[in-house]
CSV table of C-alpha atoms and ligand atoms in Angstrom, one decimal:
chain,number,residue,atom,x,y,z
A,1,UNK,CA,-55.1,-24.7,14.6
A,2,UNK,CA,-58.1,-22.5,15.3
A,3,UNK,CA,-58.8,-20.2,18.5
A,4,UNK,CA,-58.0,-16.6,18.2
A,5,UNK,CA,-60.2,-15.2,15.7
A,6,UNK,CA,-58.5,-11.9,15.8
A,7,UNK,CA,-55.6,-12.5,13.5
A,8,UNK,CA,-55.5,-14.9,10.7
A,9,UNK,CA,-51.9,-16.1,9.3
A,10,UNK,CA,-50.6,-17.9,6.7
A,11,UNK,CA,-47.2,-19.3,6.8
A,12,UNK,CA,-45.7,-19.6,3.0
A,13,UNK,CA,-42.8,-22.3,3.2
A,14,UNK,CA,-41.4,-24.5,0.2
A,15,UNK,CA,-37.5,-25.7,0.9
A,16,UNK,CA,-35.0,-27.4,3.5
A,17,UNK,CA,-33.9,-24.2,5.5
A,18,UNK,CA,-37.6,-22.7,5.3
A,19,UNK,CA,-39.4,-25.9,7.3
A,20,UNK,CA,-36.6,-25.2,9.8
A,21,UNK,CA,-36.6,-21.9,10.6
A,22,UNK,CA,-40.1,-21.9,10.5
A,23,UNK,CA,-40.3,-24.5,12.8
A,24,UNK,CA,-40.4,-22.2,16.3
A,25,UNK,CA,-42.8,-20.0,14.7
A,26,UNK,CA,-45.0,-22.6,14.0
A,27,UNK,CA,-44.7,-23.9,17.7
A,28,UNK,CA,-45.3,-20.4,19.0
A,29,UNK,CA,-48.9,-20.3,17.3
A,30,UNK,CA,-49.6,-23.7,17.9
A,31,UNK,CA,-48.8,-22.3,21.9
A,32,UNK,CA,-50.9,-19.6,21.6
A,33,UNK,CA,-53.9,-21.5,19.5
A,34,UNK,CA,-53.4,-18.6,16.8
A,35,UNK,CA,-55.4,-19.5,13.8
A,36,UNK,CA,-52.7,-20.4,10.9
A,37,UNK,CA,-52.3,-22.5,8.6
A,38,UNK,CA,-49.3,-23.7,6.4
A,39,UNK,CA,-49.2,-23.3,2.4
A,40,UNK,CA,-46.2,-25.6,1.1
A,41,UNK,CA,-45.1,-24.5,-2.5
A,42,UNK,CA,-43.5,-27.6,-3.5
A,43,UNK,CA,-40.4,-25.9,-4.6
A,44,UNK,CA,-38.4,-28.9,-2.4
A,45,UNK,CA,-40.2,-32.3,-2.2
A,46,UNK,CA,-37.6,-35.1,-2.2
A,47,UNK,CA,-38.1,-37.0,1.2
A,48,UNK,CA,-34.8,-35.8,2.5
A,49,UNK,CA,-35.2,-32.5,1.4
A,50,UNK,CA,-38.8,-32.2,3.1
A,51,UNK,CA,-40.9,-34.6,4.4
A,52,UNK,CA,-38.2,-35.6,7.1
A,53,UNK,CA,-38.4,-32.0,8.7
A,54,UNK,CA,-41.8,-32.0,9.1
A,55,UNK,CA,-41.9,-35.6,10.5
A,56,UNK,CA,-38.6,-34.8,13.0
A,57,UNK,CA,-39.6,-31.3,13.9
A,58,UNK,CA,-42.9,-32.5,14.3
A,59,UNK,CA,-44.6,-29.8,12.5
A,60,UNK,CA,-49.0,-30.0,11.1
A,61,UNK,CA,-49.2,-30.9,8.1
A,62,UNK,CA,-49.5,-27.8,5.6
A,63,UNK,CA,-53.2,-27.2,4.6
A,64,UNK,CA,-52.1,-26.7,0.7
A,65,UNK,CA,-49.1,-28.3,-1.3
A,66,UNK,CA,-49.0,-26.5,-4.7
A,67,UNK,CA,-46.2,-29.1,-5.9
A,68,UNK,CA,-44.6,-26.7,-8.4
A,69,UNK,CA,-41.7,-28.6,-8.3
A,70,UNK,CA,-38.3,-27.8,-9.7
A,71,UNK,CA,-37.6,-25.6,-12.6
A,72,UNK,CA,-36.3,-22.1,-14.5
A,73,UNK,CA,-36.2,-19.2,-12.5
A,74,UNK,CA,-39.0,-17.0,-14.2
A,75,UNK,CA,-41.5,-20.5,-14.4
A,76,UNK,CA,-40.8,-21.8,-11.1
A,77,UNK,CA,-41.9,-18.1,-9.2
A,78,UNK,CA,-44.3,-17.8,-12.1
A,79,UNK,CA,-46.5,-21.4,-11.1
A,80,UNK,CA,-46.1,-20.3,-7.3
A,81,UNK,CA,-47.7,-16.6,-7.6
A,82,UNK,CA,-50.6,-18.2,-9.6
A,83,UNK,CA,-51.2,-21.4,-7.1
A,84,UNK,CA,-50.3,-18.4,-3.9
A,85,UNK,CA,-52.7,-16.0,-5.5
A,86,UNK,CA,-55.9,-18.9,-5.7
A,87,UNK,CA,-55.4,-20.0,-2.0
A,88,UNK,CA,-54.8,-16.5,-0.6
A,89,UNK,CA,-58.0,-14.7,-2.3
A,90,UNK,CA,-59.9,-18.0,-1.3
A,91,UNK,CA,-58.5,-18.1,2.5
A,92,UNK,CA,-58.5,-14.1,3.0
A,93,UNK,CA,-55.7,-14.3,5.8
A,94,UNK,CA,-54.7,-11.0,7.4
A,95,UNK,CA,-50.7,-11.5,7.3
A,96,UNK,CA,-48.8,-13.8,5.2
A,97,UNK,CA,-45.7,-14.8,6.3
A,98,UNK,CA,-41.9,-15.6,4.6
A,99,UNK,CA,-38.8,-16.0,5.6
A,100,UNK,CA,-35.5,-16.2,3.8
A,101,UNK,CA,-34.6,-15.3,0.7
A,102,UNK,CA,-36.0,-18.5,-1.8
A,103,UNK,CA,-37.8,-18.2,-4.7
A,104,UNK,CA,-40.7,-18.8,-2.5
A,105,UNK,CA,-40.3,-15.8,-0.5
A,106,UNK,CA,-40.4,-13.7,-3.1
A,107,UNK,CA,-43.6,-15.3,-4.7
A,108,UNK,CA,-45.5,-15.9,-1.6
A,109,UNK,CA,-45.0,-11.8,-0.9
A,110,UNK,CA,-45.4,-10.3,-3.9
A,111,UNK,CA,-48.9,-12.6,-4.4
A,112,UNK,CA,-50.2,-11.1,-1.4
A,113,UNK,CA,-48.7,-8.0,-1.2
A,114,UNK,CA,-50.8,-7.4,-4.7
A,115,UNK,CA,-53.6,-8.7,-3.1
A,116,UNK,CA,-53.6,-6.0,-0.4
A,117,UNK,CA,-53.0,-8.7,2.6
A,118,UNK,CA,-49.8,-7.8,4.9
A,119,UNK,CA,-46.8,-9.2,4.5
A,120,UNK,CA,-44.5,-9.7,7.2
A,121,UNK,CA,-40.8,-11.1,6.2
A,122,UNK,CA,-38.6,-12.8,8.2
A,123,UNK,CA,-35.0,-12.5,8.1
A,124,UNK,CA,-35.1,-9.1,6.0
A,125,UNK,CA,-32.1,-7.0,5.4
A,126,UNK,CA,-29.8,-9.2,4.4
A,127,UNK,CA,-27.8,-8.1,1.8
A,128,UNK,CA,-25.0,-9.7,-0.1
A,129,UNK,CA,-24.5,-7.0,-2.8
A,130,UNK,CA,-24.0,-9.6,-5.4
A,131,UNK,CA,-27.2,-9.3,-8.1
A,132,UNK,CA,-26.0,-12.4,-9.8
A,133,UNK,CA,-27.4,-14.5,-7.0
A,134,UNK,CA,-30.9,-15.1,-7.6
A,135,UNK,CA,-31.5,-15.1,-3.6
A,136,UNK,CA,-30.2,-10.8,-3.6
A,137,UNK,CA,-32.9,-10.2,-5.8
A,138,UNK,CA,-35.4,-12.2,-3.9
A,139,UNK,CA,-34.1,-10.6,-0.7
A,140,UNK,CA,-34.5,-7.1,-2.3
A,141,UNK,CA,-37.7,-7.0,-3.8
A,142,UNK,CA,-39.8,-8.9,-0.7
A,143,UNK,CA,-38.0,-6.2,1.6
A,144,UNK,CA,-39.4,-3.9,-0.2
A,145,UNK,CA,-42.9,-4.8,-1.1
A,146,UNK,CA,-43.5,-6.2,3.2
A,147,UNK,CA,-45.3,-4.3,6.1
A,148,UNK,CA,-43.7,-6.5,8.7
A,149,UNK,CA,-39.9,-6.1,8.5
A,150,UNK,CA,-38.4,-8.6,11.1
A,151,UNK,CA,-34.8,-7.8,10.9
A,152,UNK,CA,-32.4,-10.3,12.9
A,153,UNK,CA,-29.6,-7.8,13.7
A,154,UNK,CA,-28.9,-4.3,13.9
A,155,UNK,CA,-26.9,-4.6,10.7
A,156,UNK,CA,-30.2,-5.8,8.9
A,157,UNK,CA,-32.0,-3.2,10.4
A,158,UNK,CA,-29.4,-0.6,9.5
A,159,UNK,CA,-29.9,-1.6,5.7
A,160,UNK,CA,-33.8,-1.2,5.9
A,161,UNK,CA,-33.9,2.4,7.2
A,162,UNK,CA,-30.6,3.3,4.7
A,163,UNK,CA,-33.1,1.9,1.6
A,164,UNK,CA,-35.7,3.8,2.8
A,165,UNK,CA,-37.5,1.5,4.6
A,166,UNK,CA,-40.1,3.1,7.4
A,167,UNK,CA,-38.5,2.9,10.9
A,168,UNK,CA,-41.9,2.1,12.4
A,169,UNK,CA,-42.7,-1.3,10.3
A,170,UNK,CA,-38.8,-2.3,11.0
A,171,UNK,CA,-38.0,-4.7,14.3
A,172,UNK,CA,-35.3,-6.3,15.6
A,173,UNK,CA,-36.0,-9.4,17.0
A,174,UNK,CA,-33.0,-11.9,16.1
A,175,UNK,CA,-33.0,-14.9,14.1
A,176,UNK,CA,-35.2,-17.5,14.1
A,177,UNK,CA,-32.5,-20.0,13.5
A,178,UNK,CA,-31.0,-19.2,17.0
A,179,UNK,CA,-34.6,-20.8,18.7
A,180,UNK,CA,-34.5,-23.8,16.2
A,181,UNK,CA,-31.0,-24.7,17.1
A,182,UNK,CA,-31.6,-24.0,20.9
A,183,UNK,CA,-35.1,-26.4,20.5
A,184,UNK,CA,-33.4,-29.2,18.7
A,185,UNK,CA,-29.4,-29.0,19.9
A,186,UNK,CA,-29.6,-31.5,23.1
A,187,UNK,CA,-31.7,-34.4,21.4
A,188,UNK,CA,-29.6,-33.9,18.2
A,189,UNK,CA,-26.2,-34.7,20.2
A,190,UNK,CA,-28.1,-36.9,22.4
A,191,UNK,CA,-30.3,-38.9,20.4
A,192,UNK,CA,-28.7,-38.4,16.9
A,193,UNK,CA,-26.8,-41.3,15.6
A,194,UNK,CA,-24.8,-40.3,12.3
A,195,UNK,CA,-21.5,-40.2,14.4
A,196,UNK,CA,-21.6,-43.4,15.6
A,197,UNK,CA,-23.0,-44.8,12.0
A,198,UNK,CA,-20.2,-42.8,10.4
A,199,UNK,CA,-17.9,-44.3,12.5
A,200,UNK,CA,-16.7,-40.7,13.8
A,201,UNK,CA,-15.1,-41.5,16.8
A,202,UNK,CA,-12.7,-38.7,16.8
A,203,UNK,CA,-11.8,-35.7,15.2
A,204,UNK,CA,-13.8,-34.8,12.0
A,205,UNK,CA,-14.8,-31.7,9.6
A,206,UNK,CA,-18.0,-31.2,7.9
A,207,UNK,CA,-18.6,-29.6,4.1
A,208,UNK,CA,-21.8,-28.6,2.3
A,209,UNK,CA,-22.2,-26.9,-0.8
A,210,UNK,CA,-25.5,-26.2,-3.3
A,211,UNK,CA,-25.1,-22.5,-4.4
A,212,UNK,CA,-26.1,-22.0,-8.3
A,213,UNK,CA,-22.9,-19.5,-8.5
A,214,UNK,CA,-20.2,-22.4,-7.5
A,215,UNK,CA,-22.0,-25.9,-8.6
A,216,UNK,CA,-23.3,-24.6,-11.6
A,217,UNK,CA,-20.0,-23.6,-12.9
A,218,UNK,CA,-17.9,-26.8,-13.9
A,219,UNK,CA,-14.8,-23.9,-13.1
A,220,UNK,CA,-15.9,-23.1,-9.4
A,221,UNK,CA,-17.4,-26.5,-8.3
A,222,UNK,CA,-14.1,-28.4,-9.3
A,223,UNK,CA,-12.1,-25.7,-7.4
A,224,UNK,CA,-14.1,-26.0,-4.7
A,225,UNK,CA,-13.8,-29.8,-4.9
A,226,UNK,CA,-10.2,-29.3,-4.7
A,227,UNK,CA,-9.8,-27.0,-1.9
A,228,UNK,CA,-11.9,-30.0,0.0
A,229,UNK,CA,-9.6,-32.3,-1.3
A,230,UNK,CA,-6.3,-30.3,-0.1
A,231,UNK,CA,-7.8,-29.4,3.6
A,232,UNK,CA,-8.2,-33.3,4.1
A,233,UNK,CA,-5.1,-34.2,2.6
A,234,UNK,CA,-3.7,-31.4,5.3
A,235,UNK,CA,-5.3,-32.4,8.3
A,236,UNK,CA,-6.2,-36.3,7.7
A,237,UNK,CA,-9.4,-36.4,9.0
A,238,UNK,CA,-12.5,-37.5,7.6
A,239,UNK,CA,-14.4,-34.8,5.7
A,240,UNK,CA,-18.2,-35.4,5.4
A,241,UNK,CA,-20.0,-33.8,2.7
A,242,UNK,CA,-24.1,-34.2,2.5
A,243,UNK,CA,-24.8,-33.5,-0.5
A,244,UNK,CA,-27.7,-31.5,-1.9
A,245,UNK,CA,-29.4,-32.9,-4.8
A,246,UNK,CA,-28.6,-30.1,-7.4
A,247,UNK,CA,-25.0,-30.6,-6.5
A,248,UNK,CA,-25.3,-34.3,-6.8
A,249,UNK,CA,-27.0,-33.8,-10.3
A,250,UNK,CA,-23.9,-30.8,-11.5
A,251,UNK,CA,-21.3,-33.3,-9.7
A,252,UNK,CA,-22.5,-36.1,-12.3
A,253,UNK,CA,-22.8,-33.7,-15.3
A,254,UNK,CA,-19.3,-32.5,-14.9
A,255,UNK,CA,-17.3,-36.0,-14.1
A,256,UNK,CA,-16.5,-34.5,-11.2
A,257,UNK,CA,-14.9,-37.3,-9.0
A,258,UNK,CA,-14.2,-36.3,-5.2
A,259,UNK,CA,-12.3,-38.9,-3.8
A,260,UNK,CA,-11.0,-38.6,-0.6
A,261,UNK,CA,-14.0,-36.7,0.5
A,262,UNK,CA,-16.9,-38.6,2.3
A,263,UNK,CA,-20.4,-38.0,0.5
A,264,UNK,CA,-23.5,-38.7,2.1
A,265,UNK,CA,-27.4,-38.3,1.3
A,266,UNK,CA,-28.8,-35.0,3.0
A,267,UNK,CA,-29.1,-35.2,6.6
A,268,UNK,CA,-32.0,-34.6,8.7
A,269,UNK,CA,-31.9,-31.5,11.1
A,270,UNK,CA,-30.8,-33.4,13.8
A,271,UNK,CA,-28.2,-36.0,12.0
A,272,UNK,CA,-27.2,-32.3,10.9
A,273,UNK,CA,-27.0,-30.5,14.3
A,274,UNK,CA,-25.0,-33.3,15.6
A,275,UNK,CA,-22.2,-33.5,13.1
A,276,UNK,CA,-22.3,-29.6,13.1
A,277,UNK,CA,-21.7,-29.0,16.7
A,278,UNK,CA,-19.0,-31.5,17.0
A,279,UNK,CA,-17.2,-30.8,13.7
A,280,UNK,CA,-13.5,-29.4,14.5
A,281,UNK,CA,-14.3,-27.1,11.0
A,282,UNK,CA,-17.1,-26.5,9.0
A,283,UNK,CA,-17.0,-25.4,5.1
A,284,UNK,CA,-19.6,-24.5,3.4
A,285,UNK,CA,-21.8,-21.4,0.9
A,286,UNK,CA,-25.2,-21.6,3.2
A,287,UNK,CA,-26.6,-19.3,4.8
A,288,UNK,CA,-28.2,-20.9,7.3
A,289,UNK,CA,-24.8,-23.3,8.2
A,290,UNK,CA,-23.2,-19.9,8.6
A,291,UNK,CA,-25.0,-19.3,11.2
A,292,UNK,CA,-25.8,-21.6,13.1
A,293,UNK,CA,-21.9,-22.6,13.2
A,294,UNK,CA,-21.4,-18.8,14.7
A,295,UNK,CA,-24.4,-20.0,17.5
A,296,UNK,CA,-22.5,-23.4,17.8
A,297,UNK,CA,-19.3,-22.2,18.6
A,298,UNK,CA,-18.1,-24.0,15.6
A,299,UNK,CA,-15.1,-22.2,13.4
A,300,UNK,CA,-16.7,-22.1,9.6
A,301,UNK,CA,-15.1,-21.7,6.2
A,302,UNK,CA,-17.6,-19.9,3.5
A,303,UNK,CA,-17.2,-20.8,-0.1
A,304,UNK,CA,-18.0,-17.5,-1.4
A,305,UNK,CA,-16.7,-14.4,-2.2
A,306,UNK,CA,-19.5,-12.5,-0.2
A,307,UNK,CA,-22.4,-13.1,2.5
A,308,UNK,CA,-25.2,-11.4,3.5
A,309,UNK,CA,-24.5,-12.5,7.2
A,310,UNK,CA,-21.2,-10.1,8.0
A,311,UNK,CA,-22.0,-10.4,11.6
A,312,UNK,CA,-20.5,-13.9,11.4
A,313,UNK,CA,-17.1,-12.1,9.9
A,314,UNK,CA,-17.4,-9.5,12.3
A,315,UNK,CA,-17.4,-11.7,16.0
A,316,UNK,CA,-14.4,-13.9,13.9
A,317,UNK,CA,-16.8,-17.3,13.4
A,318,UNK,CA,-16.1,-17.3,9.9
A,319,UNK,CA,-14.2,-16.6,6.8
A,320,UNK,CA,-14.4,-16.1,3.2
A,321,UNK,CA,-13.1,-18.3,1.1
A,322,UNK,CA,-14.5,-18.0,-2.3
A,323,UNK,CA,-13.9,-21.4,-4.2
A,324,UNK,CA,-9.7,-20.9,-5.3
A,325,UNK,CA,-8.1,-24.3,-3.6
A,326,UNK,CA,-5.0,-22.3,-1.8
A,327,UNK,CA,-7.3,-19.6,-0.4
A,328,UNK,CA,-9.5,-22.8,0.7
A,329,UNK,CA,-7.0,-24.0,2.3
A,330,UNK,CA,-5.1,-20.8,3.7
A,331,UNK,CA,-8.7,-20.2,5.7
A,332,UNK,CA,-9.3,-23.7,6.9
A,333,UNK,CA,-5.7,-23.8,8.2
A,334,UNK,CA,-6.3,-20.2,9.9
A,335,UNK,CA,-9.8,-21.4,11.3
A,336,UNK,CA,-9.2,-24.6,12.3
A,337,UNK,CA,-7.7,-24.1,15.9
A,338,UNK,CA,-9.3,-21.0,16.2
A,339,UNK,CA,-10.4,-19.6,19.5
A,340,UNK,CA,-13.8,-20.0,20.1
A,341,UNK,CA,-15.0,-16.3,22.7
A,342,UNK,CA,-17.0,-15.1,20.2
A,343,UNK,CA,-20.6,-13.6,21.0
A,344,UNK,CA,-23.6,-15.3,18.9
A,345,UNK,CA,-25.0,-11.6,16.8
A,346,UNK,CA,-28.6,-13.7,16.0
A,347,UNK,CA,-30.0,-12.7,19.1
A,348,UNK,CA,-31.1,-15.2,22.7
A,349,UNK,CA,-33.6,-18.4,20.8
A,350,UNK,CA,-37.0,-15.9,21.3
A,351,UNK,CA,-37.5,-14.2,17.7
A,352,UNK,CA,-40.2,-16.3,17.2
A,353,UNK,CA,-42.0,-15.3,20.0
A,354,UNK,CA,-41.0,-11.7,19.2
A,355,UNK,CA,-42.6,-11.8,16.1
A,356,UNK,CA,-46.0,-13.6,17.0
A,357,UNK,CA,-46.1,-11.0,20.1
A,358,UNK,CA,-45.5,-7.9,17.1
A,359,UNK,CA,-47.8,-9.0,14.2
A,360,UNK,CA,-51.0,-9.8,17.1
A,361,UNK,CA,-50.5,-6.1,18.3
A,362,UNK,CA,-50.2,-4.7,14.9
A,363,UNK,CA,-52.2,-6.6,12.8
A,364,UNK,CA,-55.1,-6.9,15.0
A,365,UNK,CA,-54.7,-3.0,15.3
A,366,UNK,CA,-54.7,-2.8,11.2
A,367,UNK,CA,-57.6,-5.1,10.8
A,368,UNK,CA,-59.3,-3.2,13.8
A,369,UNK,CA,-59.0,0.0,11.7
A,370,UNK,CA,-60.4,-1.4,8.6
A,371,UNK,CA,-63.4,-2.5,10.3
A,372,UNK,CA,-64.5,0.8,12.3
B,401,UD1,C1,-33.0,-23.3,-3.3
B,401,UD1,C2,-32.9,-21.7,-3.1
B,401,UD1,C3,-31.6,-21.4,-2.3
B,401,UD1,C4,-31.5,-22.2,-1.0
B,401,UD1,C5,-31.8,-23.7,-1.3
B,401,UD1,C6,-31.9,-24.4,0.1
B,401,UD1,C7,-33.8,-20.3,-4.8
B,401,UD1,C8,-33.5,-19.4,-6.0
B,401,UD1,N1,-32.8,-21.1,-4.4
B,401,UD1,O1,-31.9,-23.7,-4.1
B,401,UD1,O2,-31.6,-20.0,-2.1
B,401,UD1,O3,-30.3,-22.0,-0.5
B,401,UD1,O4,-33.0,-23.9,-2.0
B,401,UD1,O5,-31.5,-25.7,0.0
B,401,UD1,O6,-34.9,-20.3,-4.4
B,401,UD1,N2,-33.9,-30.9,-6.3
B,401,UD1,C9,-34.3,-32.2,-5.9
B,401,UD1,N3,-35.2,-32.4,-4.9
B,401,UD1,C10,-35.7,-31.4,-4.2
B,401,UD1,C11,-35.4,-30.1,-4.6
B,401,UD1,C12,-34.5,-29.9,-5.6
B,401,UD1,O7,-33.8,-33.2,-6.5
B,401,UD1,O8,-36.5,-31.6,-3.3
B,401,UD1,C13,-32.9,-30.7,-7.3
B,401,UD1,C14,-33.6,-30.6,-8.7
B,401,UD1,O9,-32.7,-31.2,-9.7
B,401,UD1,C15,-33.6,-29.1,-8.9
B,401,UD1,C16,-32.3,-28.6,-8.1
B,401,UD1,O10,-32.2,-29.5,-7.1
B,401,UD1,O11,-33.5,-28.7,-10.3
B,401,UD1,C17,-32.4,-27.2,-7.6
B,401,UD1,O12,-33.6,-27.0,-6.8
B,401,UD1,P1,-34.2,-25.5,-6.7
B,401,UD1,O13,-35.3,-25.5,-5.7
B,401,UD1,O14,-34.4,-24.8,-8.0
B,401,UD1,O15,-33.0,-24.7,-6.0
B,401,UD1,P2,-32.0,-25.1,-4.8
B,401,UD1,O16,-30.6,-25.2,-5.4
B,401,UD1,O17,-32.5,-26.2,-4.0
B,402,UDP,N1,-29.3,-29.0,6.8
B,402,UDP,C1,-29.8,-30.3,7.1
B,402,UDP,N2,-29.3,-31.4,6.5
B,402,UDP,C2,-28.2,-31.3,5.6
B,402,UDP,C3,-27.7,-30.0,5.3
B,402,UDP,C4,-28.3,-28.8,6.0
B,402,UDP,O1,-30.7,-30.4,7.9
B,402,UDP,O2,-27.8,-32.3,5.1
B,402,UDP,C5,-29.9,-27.8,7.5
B,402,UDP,C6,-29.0,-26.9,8.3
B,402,UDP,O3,-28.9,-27.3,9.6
B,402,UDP,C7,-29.6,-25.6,8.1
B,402,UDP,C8,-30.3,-25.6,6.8
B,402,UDP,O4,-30.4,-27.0,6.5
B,402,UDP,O5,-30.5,-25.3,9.1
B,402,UDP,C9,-29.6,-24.9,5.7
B,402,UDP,O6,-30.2,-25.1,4.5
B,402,UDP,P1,-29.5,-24.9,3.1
B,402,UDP,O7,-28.0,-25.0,3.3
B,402,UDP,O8,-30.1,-25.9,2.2
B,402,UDP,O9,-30.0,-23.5,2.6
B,402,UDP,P2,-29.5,-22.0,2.9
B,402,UDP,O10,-29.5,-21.8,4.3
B,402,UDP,O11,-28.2,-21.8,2.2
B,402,UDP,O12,-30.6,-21.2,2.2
């Protein structure tokens, strides 16, 4: 992991859609012998939630796992600034790293940011305009405390420079989502076997659903549960749901039963791919599935009233939804035979080169300054 001495990184990661659109950064400074190393916060750590993207994507193991584990809002950041804090005075790094919008994100830049190291944050400029998500905030306040502003699209970017955000530490250099799914998509529908295990021969749709808003409230979570129910009463094709733990543990708490639907353990990234990019519809309130159904060519349902990724609304890939089971239903039935001529807004699979290319030319040129 060590060569070029000119720039050191660290790369703060700690859940499911982190490891993966991490993944082709990681790659790129393994290809260019950069000297990095990975600091894991622990915030996911069941197999399927972790371990199985770093063992299929085939990623070094992180140097530090701070295990913080699950818990409130305030402690969870809290016990990841403090572990964050120790490594990064220890290790001294020139740029630190994020992307997304998790509760990691926000702790692994506001730890280094207060430390004086640079932050650079990927995926910034999102904006869902919806405070009560925990992720707005996080998106928000690392924005505004990083050097490094790697906005995917000129939307993002529009936002930056509208809050105030310097034109010259703002770049647009797509999504590193779009690389991941161009690295992984031909061994996923080649290799992959979930739709033969399945038993998926033909037509099929796919569901997934974790956001605090909806599976925290027993209201929205059984409304949701319903629309799913309705769309595959509708169309009569199996409906696979993998389902992330929070919403197994809210599914249990609230007697919810979903019959009808098909519920599987989470997938890994390339079960995942596979089932994505032959689904005839996917629903869902990611982020990241929002996208990469747009890259796929795959018509997507979002079970939210908002999203931060209106470039998927805008090229007609997707559709907002919210949780009511008629509107559910209203947008799968409109989506579902959908044409599919839309342009991919997340840019052509090379952010991640984009953004190792940027921070060596101005980092090196920052650290170069501080030492004449
Ligand atoms: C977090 C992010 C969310 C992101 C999601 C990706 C925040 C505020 N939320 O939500 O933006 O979309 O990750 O999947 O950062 N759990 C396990 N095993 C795990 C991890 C979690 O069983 O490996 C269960 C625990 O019961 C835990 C619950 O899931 O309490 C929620 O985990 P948490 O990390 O707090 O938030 P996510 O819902 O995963
Ligand atoms: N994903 C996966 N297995 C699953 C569900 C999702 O590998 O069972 C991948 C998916 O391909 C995408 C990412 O996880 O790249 C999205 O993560 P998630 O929905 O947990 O978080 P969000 O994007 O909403 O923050």
């Amino acid at each position: 992991m060590v060569g070029d001495n000119s720039l050191k990184v660290t790369i703060i990661l700690g859940t499911r859609p982190e490891i993966i659109k991490m993944s082709p950064i990681v790659r790129e400074c393994e290809r260019l012998h950069l000297d990095y190393f990975i600091l894991h916060t622990g915030q996911h750590y069941s197999y399927n939630m972790d371990r199985v993207f770093f063992e299929q994507l085939e990623l070094p193991e992180a140097k530090y796992n701070l295990d913080v584990g699950s818990g409130t809002q305030g402690k969870q950041t809290a016990d990841m600034l403090i572990g964050i804090e120790k490594i990064l005075q220890k290790e001294i790094p020139d740029v630190v790293l994020v992307e997304g919008d998790t509760n990691t994100v926000l702790a692994g830049a506001l730890a280094a940011a207060k430390l004086g190291i640079k932050v650079g944050h990927i995926e910034a400029g999102l904006r869902s305009y919806d405070r009560s998500m925990p992720e707005e905030t996080n998106r928000i306040l690392t924005d505004h405390c990083s050097d490094y502003l790697f906005a995917p699209t000129s939307t993002s970017k529009q936002i930056l420079l509208h809050e105030g955000l310097l034109q010259k530490n703002v770049f647009m250099v797509g999504n590193t989502i779009v690389d991941a799914v161009k690295q992984n998509i031909t061994i996923a529908q080649t290799k992959a076997q979930i739709q033969s295990k399945l038993n998926l021969q033909n037509e099929f749709m796919l569901a997934t659903s974790h956001r605090q808003e909806n599976v925290d409230s027993k209201f929205h979570f059984k409304n949701l549960i319903k629309g799913l129910q309705l769309i595959q009463n509708e169309f009569k094709i199996p409906l696979i749901y993998p389902i992330h733990p929070r919403a197994r543990k809210q599914l249990q708490l609230f007697g919810i039963n979903p019959t009808g639907l098909t519920l599987v353990e989470p997938l890994n990234y390339l079960e995942f791919l596979q089932l994505e990019s032959k689904a005839k519809l996917v629903l869902t309130d990611s982020g990241g599935v929002q996208e990469e159904t747009c890259i796929l060519k795959v018509p997507c349902v979002t079970l939210r009233e908002n999203t931060e990724r209106p470039e998927t609304i805008g090229v007609g890939s997707n559709l907002l939804a919210g949780t009511s089971p008629n509107r559910i239903l209203a947008a799968a039935k409109t989506m579902i035979n959908k044409s599919k001529n839309w342009t991919n807004p997340f840019g052509d699979g090379n952010a991640a080169q984009k953004i190792v290319k940027i921070l060596k030319t101005k980092a090196c040129a920052n650290k170069s300054r501080k030492l004449a």
